[in-house]
Coordinates of C-alpha atoms and ligand atoms in Angstrom, one line a residue:
M1111 CA 104.1 108.0 90.5
K1112 CA 106.4 105.2 91.1
K1113 CA 108.8 106.3 88.4
T1114 CA 109.0 109.8 89.9
T1115 CA 110.0 108.4 93.2
V1116 CA 112.7 106.3 91.6
V1117 CA 114.0 109.3 89.8
L1118 CA 114.0 111.5 92.9
L1119 CA 115.7 108.8 94.8
S1120 CA 118.5 108.4 92.3
I1121 CA 118.9 112.2 92.2
A1122 CA 119.2 112.1 96.0
T1123 CA 121.7 109.3 95.7
L1124 CA 123.8 111.3 93.2
F1125 CA 123.9 114.3 95.4
G1126 CA 124.6 112.2 98.4
L1127 CA 127.6 110.7 96.6
N1128 CA 128.8 114.0 95.5
G1129 CA 128.6 115.4 99.0
C1130 CA 131.0 113.0 100.6
G1131 CA 134.4 111.7 99.5
T1132 CA 135.6 113.2 96.3
D1133 CA 134.7 116.7 96.8
T1134 CA 136.6 119.3 94.8
P1135 CA 139.8 119.8 96.8
S1136 CA 139.7 122.8 99.0
S1137 CA 141.3 125.5 96.9
S1138 CA 144.5 126.5 98.6
V1139 CA 145.7 123.2 100.1
A1140 CA 145.3 120.8 97.2
K1141 CA 146.0 123.1 94.3
T1142 CA 147.9 121.3 91.6
Y1143 CA 150.9 122.8 90.0
S1144 CA 151.9 122.2 86.4
K1145 CA 155.6 122.2 87.3
T1146 CA 157.5 120.7 90.1
P1147 CA 159.6 123.0 92.3
A1148 CA 162.7 121.6 90.6
E1149 CA 161.4 122.5 87.2
V1150 CA 160.4 125.9 88.3
Y1151 CA 163.7 126.5 89.9
T1152 CA 165.9 125.2 87.1
Q1153 CA 163.8 126.9 84.4
S1154 CA 163.4 130.2 86.0
C1155 CA 164.6 131.2 89.5
H1156 CA 168.2 130.0 88.9
K1157 CA 168.8 132.7 86.3
C1158 CA 168.6 135.4 89.0
H1159 CA 169.2 133.5 92.2
G1160 CA 172.1 131.3 91.1
E1161 CA 172.4 127.6 90.4
K1162 CA 172.7 126.8 94.0
A1163 CA 170.4 129.6 95.3
E1164 CA 173.6 131.3 96.4
G1165 CA 172.4 134.7 95.2
L1166 CA 174.0 136.7 92.4
T1167 CA 175.5 140.1 93.0
E1168 CA 175.1 141.1 89.4
K1169 CA 171.4 140.4 89.7
K1170 CA 171.2 141.9 93.2
T1171 CA 169.5 138.8 94.5
P1172 CA 169.8 137.6 98.0
P1173 CA 170.9 134.0 98.7
M1174 CA 168.2 131.5 99.5
N1175 CA 170.5 128.8 100.6
D1176 CA 171.1 130.4 104.0
R1177 CA 167.9 129.4 105.7
Q1178 CA 165.9 126.4 106.4
A1179 CA 162.7 125.5 104.8
G1180 CA 160.3 126.9 107.5
E1181 CA 161.7 130.4 107.2
L1182 CA 162.2 130.3 103.5
E1183 CA 158.6 129.2 103.0
L1184 CA 157.4 132.5 104.4
D1185 CA 159.4 134.6 102.0
L1186 CA 158.4 132.4 99.1
Y1187 CA 154.8 132.8 100.1
D1188 CA 155.3 136.6 100.4
V1189 CA 156.8 137.2 97.0
K1190 CA 154.1 135.1 95.4
N1191 CA 151.2 136.8 97.2
D1192 CA 152.5 140.2 96.4
G1193 CA 152.7 141.8 99.8
I1194 CA 149.5 140.5 101.2
N1195 CA 151.4 140.4 104.4
Q1196 CA 152.1 144.1 104.5
S1197 CA 153.2 143.7 108.1
S1198 CA 156.2 141.5 107.1
G1199 CA 157.8 144.5 105.4
T1200 CA 157.7 145.1 101.7
E1201 CA 161.3 144.8 100.8
H1202 CA 160.3 142.2 98.3
D1203 CA 158.6 144.6 95.9
K1204 CA 160.9 143.7 93.0
M1205 CA 160.5 140.0 93.4
A1206 CA 156.8 140.3 94.0
H1207 CA 156.7 142.1 90.7
N1208 CA 158.8 139.5 89.0
M1209 CA 156.8 136.8 90.5
Q1210 CA 153.6 138.1 88.9
K1211 CA 155.2 137.8 85.5
L1212 CA 156.6 134.4 86.3
L1213 CA 153.2 133.2 87.5
E1214 CA 151.7 134.3 84.2
K1215 CA 154.3 132.2 82.5
G1216 CA 153.3 129.2 84.5
F1217 CA 156.2 129.2 87.0
D1218 CA 153.9 128.6 89.9
Y1219 CA 155.0 126.8 93.0
D1220 CA 153.8 125.7 96.4
P1221 CA 155.8 127.7 98.9
K1222 CA 156.3 124.8 101.2
A1223 CA 157.4 122.4 98.4
M1224 CA 159.7 125.0 97.0
A1225 CA 161.2 125.8 100.4
Q1226 CA 161.8 122.1 100.9
Y1227 CA 163.3 121.7 97.5
I1228 CA 165.7 124.6 98.1
E1229 CA 166.7 123.5 101.5
K1230 CA 167.2 119.9 100.5
N1231 CA 169.4 120.8 97.5
F1232 CA 171.1 124.0 98.3
Y1233 CA 171.0 124.6 102.0
K1234 CA 174.5 125.8 102.7
M1235 CA 176.1 123.8 105.5
P1236 CA 178.4 125.7 107.8
P1237 CA 181.7 126.5 106.2
K1238 CA 184.4 123.8 106.1
T1239 CA 181.7 121.3 105.5
A1240 CA 181.8 118.8 108.3
P1241 CA 181.1 115.1 107.7
A1242 CA 177.4 114.4 107.4
A1243 CA 177.1 113.0 110.8
E1244 CA 177.9 116.3 112.5
A1245 CA 174.9 118.0 114.0
P1246 CA 173.9 121.1 112.0
A1247 CA 175.2 124.2 113.7
A1248 CA 172.9 127.1 114.1
H1249 CA 173.9 129.6 111.4
Ligands
HEC1647 C1 164.5 138.4 86.9 C2 165.3 138.0 88.0 C3 164.6 137.1 89.1 C4 164.0 135.9 88.9 C5 163.8 135.2 87.5 C6 163.6 135.4 90.2 N1 164.0 136.3 91.1 FE1 163.6 136.2 93.1 N2 164.5 138.0 93.5 C7 165.0 138.8 92.5 C8 165.5 140.0 93.1 C9 166.2 141.2 92.4 C10 165.3 139.9 94.5 C11 165.6 140.9 95.6 C12 164.7 142.1 95.7 C13 163.4 141.7 96.3 O1 163.3 140.9 97.2 O2 162.4 142.2 95.8 C14 164.6 138.6 94.7 C15 164.1 138.2 95.9 C16 163.5 136.9 96.1 C17 163.1 136.5 97.4 C18 163.2 137.1 98.7 C19 164.5 136.6 99.3 C20 164.7 136.9 100.7 O3 165.9 137.0 101.1 O4 163.8 137.0 101.4 C21 162.5 135.2 97.1 C22 161.9 134.3 98.2 C23 162.6 135.0 95.7 N3 163.2 136.0 95.1 C24 162.2 133.8 95.1 C25 162.3 133.5 93.8 C26 161.7 132.3 93.1 C27 161.1 131.2 93.9 C28 162.0 132.4 91.8 C29 161.6 131.5 90.7 C30 160.2 131.2 90.6 C31 162.6 133.7 91.6 N4 162.8 134.3 92.8 C32 163.0 134.2 90.4 C33 165.1 138.5 91.1 C34 164.6 137.4 90.5

């Protein structure tokens, strides 16, 4: 009898411990990616979108250095999720298709992190680049 109680108690404790704290991360938010945005970009995206995300006419790719992270994030999300957002227009069919292939190859990314990477490294400042201190003009 006593033994059983102890066992039951420890089981309860185990469950209790599991319940709080280190739960499995809620799927979408804390997903881990095997590559950093930089790796994904320099190993894959750049081939079609250009070294500086400037867009390549021969690949018919649009630039991605012309918007800021917030906006870019939505497009990055879109192409990855294959037109889940039907409402946002499906002009990204090609890229959505490419992206499925790229995902299979492990070129997965977090849209937000990727958007920030692209903005930070490639965002095209207004022409005749002003000294850094200048406030960014609306493009
Ligand atoms: C095989 C060539 C190719 C590769 C590799 C590629 N893209 Fe694309 N991408 C395209 C083409 C072509 C388009 C334009 C047609 C379309 O949007 O479907 C495009 C469009 C996009 C758009 C929409 C741009 C906009 O203006 O809204 C995003 C976002 C994008 N690509 C992200 C990526 C990312 C991120 C990667 C790397 C993981 C990547 N692409 C790799 C060919 C490519």
